[in-house]
XYZ file of C-alpha atoms in Angstrom:
726
model
C 14.647 43.985 -72.530
C 17.631 44.675 -70.134
C 15.033 45.536 -67.518
C 13.287 42.116 -68.124
C 16.797 40.452 -67.911
C 17.512 42.150 -64.534
C 14.026 41.305 -63.226
C 14.477 37.575 -64.251
C 17.924 37.468 -62.621
C 16.614 39.189 -59.359
C 14.107 36.356 -59.301
C 16.571 33.645 -59.754
C 18.777 35.140 -56.969
C 15.735 35.342 -54.602
C 14.965 31.708 -55.336
C 18.748 30.794 -54.744
C 18.718 32.644 -51.273
C 15.532 31.050 -50.304
C 16.604 27.600 -51.017
C 19.948 28.268 -49.653
C 18.603 29.288 -46.452
C 16.518 26.249 -46.334
C 19.657 24.013 -47.246
C 21.562 25.456 -44.330
C 18.201 24.850 -42.125
C 18.435 21.221 -43.347
C 22.010 20.716 -42.446
C 22.762 18.196 -39.756
C 22.622 19.916 -36.239
C 25.310 18.728 -33.954
C 23.826 18.406 -30.352
C 26.415 17.746 -27.447
C 25.439 16.262 -24.266
C 26.723 14.705 -20.887
C 27.961 11.119 -20.699
C 26.401 9.931 -17.600
C 23.621 11.989 -16.057
C 20.642 9.543 -15.644
C 17.808 9.940 -15.901
C 18.613 13.080 -18.409
C 21.222 11.086 -20.379
C 22.841 7.960 -19.847
C 23.923 4.644 -21.652
C 21.549 1.808 -21.268
C 22.272 -1.803 -21.269
C 21.624 -2.067 -24.985
C 24.592 0.390 -25.451
C 22.357 3.238 -26.585
C 21.903 6.624 -24.954
C 18.718 7.290 -23.291
C 16.882 9.679 -21.006
C 14.770 12.842 -20.786
C 17.081 14.984 -22.658
C 17.392 12.370 -25.472
C 13.659 12.032 -25.869
C 12.940 15.841 -25.797
C 15.523 16.419 -28.483
C 14.382 13.672 -30.647
C 10.672 14.677 -30.396
C 11.579 18.292 -31.065
C 13.626 17.367 -33.967
C 10.725 15.203 -35.450
C 8.258 18.134 -35.103
C 10.737 20.900 -36.475
C 12.134 18.632 -39.182
C 15.703 18.773 -37.631
C 18.360 16.457 -38.646
C 20.279 15.604 -35.464
C 23.575 14.286 -34.747
C 23.680 13.885 -30.882
C 27.036 12.827 -29.158
C 27.855 12.482 -25.492
C 31.182 13.788 -24.654
C 30.831 14.725 -21.068
C 29.303 18.156 -19.536
C 32.582 20.180 -19.644
C 33.565 18.873 -23.095
C 29.996 19.714 -24.328
C 30.140 23.089 -23.173
C 33.425 23.729 -24.697
C 32.425 22.099 -27.950
C 29.514 24.695 -28.232
C 31.722 27.685 -27.230
C 34.364 26.513 -29.930
C 32.187 25.961 -32.801
C 32.698 22.190 -32.754
C 29.027 21.720 -31.739
C 25.912 23.594 -32.502
C 23.893 23.241 -29.606
C 23.891 21.930 -25.968
C 21.270 19.711 -24.334
C 22.800 18.118 -20.979
C 20.728 19.174 -18.184
C 22.006 22.747 -18.078
C 21.045 25.108 -15.556
C 20.101 28.554 -16.580
C 22.486 31.035 -14.787
C 23.383 34.594 -15.105
C 27.096 33.751 -15.711
C 25.901 31.235 -18.629
C 23.550 33.742 -20.219
C 26.589 35.791 -21.146
C 27.830 33.057 -23.233
C 24.661 31.225 -24.196
C 21.354 31.796 -25.765
C 18.755 29.685 -23.551
C 15.459 28.078 -24.550
C 12.403 28.270 -22.442
C 12.922 25.906 -19.349
C 11.993 22.361 -19.797
C 12.590 21.348 -15.956
C 12.803 23.087 -12.876
C 15.406 21.412 -10.814
C 16.687 21.505 -7.170
C 20.028 20.184 -5.731
C 20.302 17.737 -2.870
C 23.040 16.604 -0.378
C 22.929 12.786 -0.158
C 25.152 10.236 1.500
C 25.242 6.529 1.973
C 22.450 4.914 3.361
C 23.813 4.370 6.749
C 24.941 7.918 7.387
C 22.897 10.358 9.310
C 23.781 13.783 7.918
C 20.707 15.802 8.058
C 21.894 19.402 8.038
C 24.701 21.310 6.499
C 26.459 21.951 10.121
C 27.166 18.174 10.067
C 29.308 18.544 6.978
C 31.947 20.440 8.745
C 35.357 18.934 8.459
C 33.752 16.556 5.764
C 34.466 16.194 2.044
C 31.513 16.576 -0.235
C 31.701 15.662 -3.893
C 30.106 17.623 -6.712
C 30.197 17.648 -10.667
C 32.434 20.385 -12.097
C 30.632 23.320 -13.595
C 27.215 22.427 -12.089
C 24.729 24.607 -10.195
C 25.465 22.264 -7.240
C 29.015 23.386 -7.373
C 28.287 26.945 -7.158
C 25.922 26.486 -4.209
C 28.737 24.462 -2.413
C 31.360 27.174 -3.221
C 28.858 30.081 -1.956
C 28.328 28.233 1.184
C 31.919 26.598 1.797
C 33.128 29.249 4.461
C 29.833 29.188 6.447
C 29.699 25.314 6.994
C 33.483 24.487 6.708
C 33.388 21.336 4.309
C 36.003 20.371 1.761
C 34.774 20.371 -2.080
C 35.978 17.786 -4.384
C 35.081 17.930 -8.072
C 34.535 15.129 -10.534
C 33.667 15.008 -14.193
C 30.895 12.625 -14.081
C 28.281 11.631 -11.682
C 29.471 7.880 -11.857
C 32.898 8.830 -10.685
C 31.541 10.824 -7.824
C 29.090 8.071 -6.880
C 31.965 5.466 -7.073
C 34.017 7.845 -4.557
C 30.836 7.998 -2.443
C 30.503 4.172 -2.503
C 34.264 3.804 -1.584
C 34.215 6.279 1.162
C 36.731 8.685 -0.195
C 34.072 11.343 -0.032
C 31.430 11.788 2.776
C 28.479 13.255 0.971
C 27.826 14.544 -2.585
C 25.450 16.992 -4.228
C 23.531 16.703 -7.223
C 20.252 17.361 -9.000
C 17.556 15.688 -7.011
C 15.975 13.568 -10.032
C 19.227 12.235 -10.784
C 19.822 11.039 -7.016
C 16.234 9.808 -6.934
C 16.995 7.784 -10.058
C 20.002 6.417 -8.547
C 18.339 5.284 -5.395
C 15.557 3.587 -7.548
C 18.112 1.644 -9.418
C 19.345 0.140 -6.249
C 22.041 2.495 -5.035
C 21.985 2.419 -1.206
C 21.743 6.308 -0.726
C 19.781 8.508 1.653
C 18.542 12.117 1.423
C 18.046 13.387 4.792
C 18.002 17.240 3.752
C 15.641 19.408 1.961
C 16.760 20.428 -1.470
C 17.970 23.677 -2.778
C 15.965 25.197 -5.638
C 18.790 26.391 -7.878
C 16.983 27.141 -11.273
C 15.893 25.484 -14.525
C 17.249 23.320 -17.184
C 17.238 24.497 -20.891
C 18.244 23.872 -24.430
C 21.266 26.308 -25.456
C 23.304 27.357 -28.379
C 26.419 29.856 -28.326
C 25.244 33.540 -28.066
C 25.395 35.608 -31.384
C 25.714 32.306 -33.362
C 24.077 31.384 -36.658
C 22.168 28.586 -34.745
C 19.909 30.971 -32.553
C 16.882 30.140 -34.680
C 17.240 26.742 -33.148
C 16.085 28.431 -29.756
C 12.784 29.655 -31.443
C 11.970 26.171 -32.899
C 12.748 24.360 -29.735
C 10.270 26.558 -27.816
C 7.689 25.898 -30.457
C 8.212 22.214 -30.306
C 8.505 22.016 -26.558
C 5.107 24.144 -26.402
C 3.367 21.651 -28.580
C 4.518 18.551 -26.612
C 3.153 20.140 -23.545
C -0.042 20.908 -25.113
C -0.463 17.437 -26.498
C 0.615 15.627 -23.341
C 3.941 14.235 -25.032
C 6.021 16.100 -22.316
C 4.174 14.727 -19.491
C 4.663 11.335 -20.892
C 8.285 11.649 -21.133
C 8.636 12.890 -17.754
C 6.370 10.173 -16.186
C 8.599 7.553 -18.113
C 11.925 8.527 -16.622
C 10.949 10.345 -13.226
C 8.276 7.870 -12.284
C 4.845 8.832 -11.294
C 4.056 9.607 -7.622
C 1.276 7.343 -6.312
C -0.224 10.226 -4.610
C -0.706 12.196 -7.762
C -2.142 9.492 -9.889
C -5.307 10.455 -11.604
C -8.223 10.672 -9.260
C -12.043 11.078 -10.470
C -13.605 10.144 -6.898
C -15.270 12.464 -4.796
C -13.755 12.183 -1.231
C -16.818 13.660 0.301
C -19.192 11.247 -1.655
C -20.698 7.940 -0.869
C -22.361 5.818 -3.440
C -25.241 3.604 -2.447
C -24.539 -0.180 -2.338
C -26.903 -2.288 -4.383
C -25.954 -5.675 -2.739
C -25.685 -6.605 0.871
C -22.140 -8.048 0.523
C -19.917 -7.676 -2.336
C -17.576 -10.740 -3.360
C -14.020 -9.558 -3.739
C -11.580 -12.102 -5.441
C -8.004 -11.743 -4.845
C -4.525 -13.461 -5.341
C -3.211 -16.077 -2.693
C 0.446 -15.126 -2.784
C 1.352 -11.607 -4.345
C 3.367 -10.245 -1.376
C 3.415 -7.326 -0.385
C -0.031 -6.723 -2.145
C -1.611 -9.873 -0.781
C -0.216 -12.769 1.260
C -0.710 -14.704 4.690
C 0.946 -13.340 7.741
C 2.202 -15.514 10.447
C -1.254 -15.762 11.802
C -2.407 -17.386 8.766
C -4.685 -14.333 7.951
C -4.506 -12.633 4.444
C -2.902 -9.119 4.599
C -1.016 -6.910 2.260
C -1.639 -3.499 0.658
C -4.475 -4.584 -1.612
C -6.206 -6.121 1.531
C -5.934 -3.178 3.833
C -6.861 -0.841 0.984
C -10.152 -2.580 -0.118
C -11.355 -3.051 3.636
C -10.261 0.583 4.416
C -12.472 1.930 1.184
C -15.420 -0.377 2.274
C -15.229 0.884 5.727
C -15.194 4.404 4.660
C -17.909 4.113 2.070
C -20.110 1.877 4.172
C -20.481 -1.367 2.199
C -19.900 -4.986 3.214
C -17.179 -7.296 1.425
C -16.160 -10.779 1.540
C -12.741 -11.397 0.213
C -11.901 -14.761 -1.358
C -8.097 -15.179 -1.997
C -8.147 -17.805 -4.759
C -5.167 -17.085 -6.969
C -4.735 -14.574 -9.857
C -6.208 -16.434 -12.682
C -9.112 -18.047 -10.682
C -9.826 -14.169 -9.522
C -10.226 -12.876 -12.971
C -12.405 -15.882 -14.032
C -14.329 -15.464 -10.942
C -15.459 -12.065 -11.934
C -16.023 -12.870 -15.500
C -18.322 -15.756 -14.580
C -20.351 -14.000 -11.819
C -18.594 -15.834 -8.892
C -17.222 -12.407 -7.583
C -18.122 -9.018 -8.009
C -14.664 -7.395 -8.265
C -10.991 -8.081 -8.232
C -8.172 -6.627 -6.581
C -4.941 -8.363 -7.076
C -2.349 -5.904 -7.964
C -3.598 -5.955 -11.594
C -1.963 -3.723 -14.086
C -4.495 -1.720 -16.251
C -3.896 -2.835 -19.978
C -5.971 -2.077 -23.165
C -6.780 -5.923 -23.564
C -8.100 -6.080 -19.962
C -10.248 -2.948 -20.451
C -12.114 -4.786 -23.085
C -13.217 -7.330 -20.287
C -13.248 -5.323 -17.189
C -14.047 -1.708 -15.977
C -11.106 -0.322 -13.802
C -11.274 1.850 -10.991
C -8.848 4.857 -10.754
C -5.245 3.674 -10.401
C -3.928 3.208 -7.032
C -0.496 2.405 -7.639
C 2.243 2.902 -10.398
C 4.524 -0.186 -10.754
C 7.747 -1.164 -12.472
C 8.695 -4.544 -13.550
C 12.286 -5.726 -12.899
C 14.625 -8.742 -13.669
C 16.138 -10.878 -10.808
C 18.763 -13.480 -10.917
C 20.654 -15.458 -8.166
C 23.424 -13.662 -6.472
C 26.549 -14.139 -8.100
C 24.992 -14.862 -11.443
C 26.772 -13.720 -14.726
C 23.684 -12.023 -15.967
C 24.515 -8.231 -15.891
C 22.393 -7.075 -18.952
C 19.450 -8.416 -21.132
C 22.164 -9.453 -23.720
C 23.377 -12.035 -21.126
C 20.121 -13.742 -21.215
C 21.009 -15.271 -24.665
C 20.531 -19.009 -24.613
C 19.025 -18.665 -20.993
C 15.605 -19.483 -19.658
C 13.521 -16.714 -18.079
C 10.547 -17.193 -16.100
C 7.332 -14.882 -15.387
C 3.902 -15.193 -14.036
C 1.278 -15.833 -16.630
C -0.993 -13.179 -17.576
C 1.342 -10.382 -16.066
C 2.922 -7.315 -17.453
C 6.263 -9.243 -16.933
C 5.278 -11.949 -19.091
C 4.253 -9.552 -21.831
C 7.107 -7.727 -21.778
C 9.522 -10.610 -21.862
C 7.348 -12.180 -24.636
C 7.709 -9.110 -26.853
C 11.626 -8.968 -26.231
C 12.381 -12.784 -26.652
C 13.484 -12.480 -30.098
C 15.628 -9.475 -29.455
C 17.469 -11.121 -26.640
C 17.165 -14.868 -27.517
C 16.147 -16.414 -24.338
C 13.400 -18.845 -23.731
C 10.474 -17.795 -21.954
C 8.775 -20.201 -19.083
C 5.283 -19.255 -17.606
C 4.359 -19.883 -13.899
C 0.911 -19.612 -12.339
C 2.401 -18.277 -9.065
C 5.473 -16.331 -7.534
C 6.459 -19.008 -5.076
C 6.843 -21.837 -7.526
C 8.717 -19.262 -9.969
C 11.278 -18.305 -7.211
C 11.844 -21.713 -6.148
C 12.518 -22.498 -9.760
C 15.081 -19.702 -9.952
C 16.537 -20.812 -6.593
C 16.922 -24.400 -7.853
C 18.511 -23.388 -11.160
C 15.659 -24.582 -13.485
C 15.391 -21.180 -14.632
C 18.044 -18.383 -15.027
C 16.304 -15.391 -14.404
C 12.559 -14.072 -13.619
C 10.848 -10.958 -13.861
C 8.324 -9.683 -11.593
C 6.796 -6.529 -9.930
C 9.629 -4.432 -8.178
C 7.789 -4.258 -4.973
C 7.091 -7.866 -4.943
C 10.668 -8.826 -5.830
C 11.945 -6.242 -3.066
C 9.557 -8.120 -0.444
C 11.112 -11.390 -1.344
C 14.702 -10.331 -1.086
C 13.844 -8.733 2.352
C 12.321 -12.205 3.389
C 15.651 -13.775 2.552
C 15.741 -14.830 -1.137
C 19.161 -14.909 -2.238
C 18.456 -12.719 -5.393
C 19.730 -9.589 -7.098
C 18.338 -7.120 -9.585
C 21.334 -6.182 -12.028
C 19.417 -4.340 -14.419
C 17.101 -1.349 -14.034
C 13.308 -1.820 -14.062
C 10.945 -1.226 -16.710
C 7.857 0.948 -16.312
C 4.926 -1.438 -16.656
C 1.962 1.014 -15.880
C -0.731 1.422 -13.196
C -2.570 -0.962 -10.945
C -6.459 -0.873 -10.414
C -9.417 -2.429 -8.980
C -11.724 -4.202 -11.645
C -15.370 -5.338 -11.932
C -16.770 -7.062 -15.035
C -17.628 -4.760 -17.901
C -20.999 -3.488 -17.631
C -21.607 -4.786 -14.080
C -21.443 -3.447 -10.426
C -20.836 0.397 -11.699
C -21.639 1.426 -8.073
C -18.843 -0.706 -6.780
C -16.296 1.175 -9.164
C -17.752 4.544 -7.989
C -17.414 3.646 -4.330
C -13.969 2.461 -4.694
C -13.032 5.699 -6.311
C -14.726 7.906 -3.666
C -12.988 5.811 -1.128
C -9.778 6.003 -2.662
C -9.842 9.944 -2.950
C -11.058 10.091 0.745
C -8.016 7.834 1.964
C -5.755 9.983 -0.053
C -7.193 13.165 1.656
C -7.093 11.864 5.186
C -3.582 10.308 4.893
C -4.555 6.749 5.209
C -3.384 5.997 1.638
C 0.095 7.302 2.309
C 0.345 5.079 5.555
C -0.597 2.085 3.734
C 2.092 2.866 1.054
C 4.555 3.413 3.662
C 3.808 0.152 5.426
C 3.714 -2.156 2.516
C 5.455 -0.511 -0.549
C 8.672 0.811 0.672
C 11.917 -1.000 -0.073
C 13.482 -0.356 3.390
C 14.217 -3.463 5.342
C 12.391 -2.000 8.422
C 8.908 -2.026 6.755
C 6.820 -4.481 4.909
C 8.306 -7.625 6.522
C 7.167 -6.697 10.021
C 3.689 -7.633 9.011
C 4.661 -11.185 8.420
C 6.472 -11.706 11.456
C 5.803 -14.703 13.615
C 6.377 -15.585 17.061
C 7.216 -19.019 16.067
C 10.470 -19.833 13.897
C 9.081 -21.137 10.674
C 12.727 -22.257 9.418
C 12.248 -25.710 10.853
C 9.777 -28.321 10.207
C 8.610 -28.205 13.761
C 8.169 -24.548 13.607
C 6.017 -24.866 10.519
C 3.827 -27.427 11.870
C 3.384 -25.682 15.201
C 2.362 -22.304 13.365
C 0.545 -23.810 10.534
C -1.193 -27.112 11.803
C -4.697 -25.583 12.126
C -4.526 -24.372 8.473
C -3.020 -27.762 7.252
C -5.754 -29.833 9.240
C -8.433 -27.498 7.488
C -6.827 -28.179 4.033
C -6.712 -31.881 4.850
C -10.337 -31.977 5.835
C -11.210 -30.190 2.551
C -9.247 -32.671 0.605
C -10.656 -35.938 2.311
C -14.175 -34.632 2.190
C -13.737 -33.771 -1.577
C -12.314 -37.152 -2.113
C -14.963 -39.260 -0.223
C -18.053 -37.475 -1.558
C -16.792 -37.215 -5.281
C -15.752 -40.766 -5.094
C -19.004 -42.056 -3.735
C -20.869 -40.424 -6.550
C -18.413 -41.512 -9.003
C -18.963 -45.035 -7.784
C -22.659 -44.469 -8.589
C -22.153 -43.069 -11.853
C -19.241 -45.714 -12.888
C -21.595 -48.499 -12.111
C -24.581 -47.231 -13.978
C -22.638 -46.550 -17.270
C -20.561 -49.520 -16.580
C -23.701 -51.668 -16.660
C -24.953 -49.741 -19.738
C -21.646 -50.629 -21.463
C -22.384 -54.468 -21.251
C -26.304 -54.205 -21.640
C -27.894 -55.953 -24.670
C -29.502 -52.752 -25.895
C -26.918 -50.965 -28.494
C -28.431 -47.227 -27.560
C -27.353 -47.896 -24.143
C -23.869 -49.285 -25.095
C -23.480 -46.300 -27.335
C -24.512 -43.705 -24.588
C -21.886 -45.316 -22.265
C -19.145 -45.261 -24.838
C -19.739 -41.564 -25.681
C -19.686 -40.639 -21.908
C -16.562 -42.408 -21.349
C -14.793 -41.059 -24.459
C -15.727 -37.501 -23.773
C -14.911 -37.413 -19.994
C -11.475 -39.324 -20.509
C -10.631 -37.445 -23.449
C -10.668 -34.039 -21.803
C -8.156 -33.285 -19.085
C -9.550 -32.846 -15.603
C -8.213 -29.250 -15.236
C -10.311 -28.379 -18.253
C -13.188 -30.107 -16.912
C -13.113 -28.389 -13.638
C -12.584 -25.002 -15.547
C -15.556 -25.496 -17.763
C -17.872 -26.314 -14.856
C -16.382 -23.499 -12.608
C -16.217 -20.723 -15.066
C -17.807 -21.830 -18.481
C -21.043 -23.040 -17.581
C -21.794 -19.704 -15.330
C -20.899 -17.673 -18.600
C -23.034 -19.825 -20.853
C -25.924 -19.385 -18.522
C -25.486 -15.677 -18.228
C -25.250 -15.572 -22.042
C -28.570 -17.372 -22.371
C -30.637 -15.846 -19.304
C -28.890 -12.513 -18.701
C -28.335 -13.527 -15.258
C -25.355 -14.486 -13.299
C -25.364 -18.127 -11.850
C -22.037 -18.785 -10.062
C -21.099 -22.236 -8.964
C -19.554 -22.849 -5.490
C -15.804 -24.085 -5.887
C -16.399 -27.206 -3.796
C -19.517 -28.078 -5.686
C -17.604 -27.597 -8.966
C -14.665 -29.564 -7.710
C -16.857 -32.389 -6.760
C -18.828 -32.598 -9.929
C -15.526 -32.525 -11.910
C -13.854 -35.240 -9.836
C -17.040 -37.417 -9.903
C -17.347 -37.198 -13.668
C -13.675 -37.852 -14.105
C -13.602 -40.885 -11.867
C -16.868 -41.971 -12.976
C -15.905 -42.640 -16.472
C -12.715 -44.817 -15.094
C -14.998 -46.668 -12.882
C -17.326 -47.232 -15.793
C -14.450 -48.981 -17.630
C -13.411 -50.856 -14.329
C -17.046 -51.975 -14.209
C -17.198 -52.973 -17.683
C -13.947 -54.825 -17.528
C -14.813 -56.776 -14.190
C -18.032 -58.061 -15.831
C -16.548 -59.038 -18.962
C -13.935 -60.861 -17.039
C -16.563 -63.347 -15.788
C -16.821 -66.192 -18.042
C -19.672 -65.858 -20.688
C -20.738 -69.260 -20.041
C -22.166 -68.376 -16.660
C -24.437 -66.027 -17.935
C -25.692 -68.564 -20.672
C -26.028 -71.297 -18.205
C -28.033 -68.976 -15.836
C -30.433 -67.994 -18.789
C -30.765 -71.483 -19.932
C -32.293 -72.574 -16.496
C -34.887 -69.657 -17.035
C -33.319 -66.942 -14.738
C -33.920 -63.429 -15.949
C -31.013 -61.222 -17.078
C -31.294 -58.935 -14.264
C -31.287 -61.727 -11.572
C -28.371 -63.282 -13.409
C -26.444 -60.073 -13.377
C -27.311 -59.459 -9.585
C -26.967 -63.027 -8.339
C -24.432 -64.660 -10.561
C -22.250 -62.157 -12.378
C -21.627 -59.174 -10.100
C -20.540 -61.047 -6.867
C -17.716 -62.393 -9.091
C -16.982 -59.180 -10.861
C -16.853 -57.232 -7.746
C -14.184 -59.255 -6.390
C -12.012 -58.738 -9.632
C -12.904 -55.050 -9.756
C -11.679 -54.345 -6.017
C -8.028 -53.670 -6.571
C -8.929 -51.635 -9.495
C -11.341 -49.603 -7.144
C -8.730 -49.029 -4.734
C -6.436 -47.824 -7.230
C -8.886 -45.260 -8.610
C -9.656 -44.061 -5.074
C -5.990 -43.186 -4.415
C -5.976 -41.396 -7.929
C -9.094 -39.392 -7.026
C -7.447 -38.339 -3.754
C -4.382 -37.260 -5.681
C -6.469 -35.617 -8.211
C -7.873 -33.231 -5.699
C -4.433 -31.191 -5.894
C -5.597 -30.113 -9.455
C -8.591 -28.311 -7.991
C -6.336 -25.501 -6.759
C -6.525 -24.235 -10.192
C -10.000 -22.943 -9.667
C -8.920 -21.600 -6.265
C -10.236 -24.292 -3.921
C -8.104 -24.342 -0.801
C -7.343 -27.851 -0.233
C -4.249 -29.299 1.246
C -1.903 -28.554 -1.562
C -3.121 -25.263 -2.323
C -2.835 -24.653 1.568
C 0.689 -25.725 1.360
C 1.498 -23.192 -1.315
C -0.308 -20.100 0.603
C 2.040 -20.963 3.459
C 5.171 -21.008 1.046
C 4.169 -17.629 -0.200
C 4.431 -16.467 2.974
C 7.703 -17.846 4.515
C 9.475 -19.203 1.450
C 10.238 -22.480 3.175
C 9.362 -24.525 0.031
C 11.525 -27.621 0.728
C 10.401 -28.158 4.282
C 6.718 -27.387 3.388
C 6.499 -29.580 0.172
C 8.279 -32.317 2.533
C 5.466 -32.026 5.342
C 2.935 -32.082 2.350
C 4.512 -35.367 0.855
C 4.415 -36.923 4.426
C 0.762 -36.049 5.029
C -0.334 -37.476 1.620
C 1.892 -40.587 2.061
C 0.418 -41.369 5.368
C -3.268 -40.542 4.327
C -3.003 -42.735 1.152
C -1.154 -45.816 2.846
C -3.859 -45.824 5.602
C -6.786 -45.492 3.388
C -5.285 -48.265 1.151
C -4.696 -50.534 4.002
C -8.266 -50.045 4.985
C -9.263 -50.901 1.497
C -7.461 -54.183 1.390
C -8.951 -55.165 4.634
C -12.390 -54.618 3.122
C -11.305 -56.416 -0.020
C -10.152 -59.418 2.120
C -13.574 -59.423 3.955
C -15.371 -59.571 0.607
C -13.355 -62.428 -0.672
């Protein structure tokens, strides 16, 4: 019996110790970190700590079942806290060194680092020898400090230590130190956030970052579990995702499936490529009124390398997407972010650029964080990553979101004060600021994904193959890097050069001198469209107007349905339906793409719209003639048709003329709506010019005068005609 009791007690003790061990394991783990060491750890605008170290610890904790309490006292304080037992572990971008190994037990490395010397942007320190007699800043207790101490006598500089990177950078900004040394990703992150720093020296490889606990402490088991969690993160791709999130993605290292040595066989003689009209530096018109930009040069270079012909139509972002869907274009390249929603409609190439979106405000604005947007209006281009991000966070930050069709209009709205902020791609905003926009970007950008070339799902697979092969070839021969350097850098001496003009476009005379050919071409399209569509509309209007007053009920019913349907649908929707909807309908029925020319679609839309209104003018004019005249003529034995032709219509025409003239003016103005389907008429021409030079006030003033003169002259001509007919 005693033996049984002993066995039972031993069993209970075993359970107790097991449970006790698990309970200890389940205790909250106190992890300490640095205060400001972006992108490894830093406090974001929402007042929460974020960064690589934070994400890695949170992910390991989730996988290993840790209950973590992470605090951010600063690097020195964090190290001391672990040594003194006030904290259990250290995660603060800590470099593994022989000296530290005596005090801490380190995990497997999670990041290989290098330290770099950096200066203010205008400084030209490109070697350690140039640091002689100068003061260089460094964070206390870091690998950078060790390196500088080891080489101080050799190069003759003075070392000044700081507790945080922020304090060090503030001193560099103020000029109290001449240079600083820190981990390369930390400096690169600061530069990405707008710091005017320069790295003109190669970095020094100093080791690797690791998670650490006090040597010999009860928390050494955390090292094994951290290593286990880190290994599983690397295996399933979570680790890479975190690194890409915070360190960015080098465009030269984007996933590439193309064969640089291969060339696909074109199926068509010429491929129609649709693009945006104003998305500098990806696509925009230069001072010679020629479309240029990163996308333009890239697709041309790929076409040349792969040996296929292209025709590029710059019709606007929405119009370009619709053109590909409706079969009017074979592919689209327009700085388009690859999203899951778009993948359902388009087949994408390999990504050719990684982009960020960023918030911009007018210089001097009180907006310094997303919280400051509360009660304000924020603009974004419709259908973009910026719009999606703002839409998702509107409830969180309590702003009103306003959509725009194009960047130039949105930028003008911010400049005029009708919106308080806007969000756009970082490269696009950087270009706009370089061109003189009085904007600033007070908040770090948000990663928005990658940009790709696209075709309609299931069509033109050879075009995707040729694009991928060409892209791989351009990367291999260095052409791609040259294009990135030309258009997508943020330095003031690039990008903008391609838009320079020998003519000063800051004056009305300069705008006219440099763009008169383009404006005349747009004017010609507008006049041609107006005259042709109005002539057709007049025929349509007369036919349905006569049907509206016919004795036959069926004819009157047909006329009423036509007028009600056309007048009841906005002109823009009519144009969109004809240009994009009908080709899609035909394809769904026949299986073949039947695109409609933009000028033809615009002509049909305007003709139908004006025809419905002219039909009502004709009906009203005929009914305005006293009924007694019809009755008197018929009583004399004159037929209905002859009476209408000889008696009623001559009188009705005189009554209808003022309304006809008015409708003609309306039709001319309505041509501006056709820009929505990509037709480059006068108004669209003006917007394209504005997208290049940002001279919105002067350009819109020129357009207003052109329309005023044109409408006034045509109205006077019509009134002379009216007098002759009377």
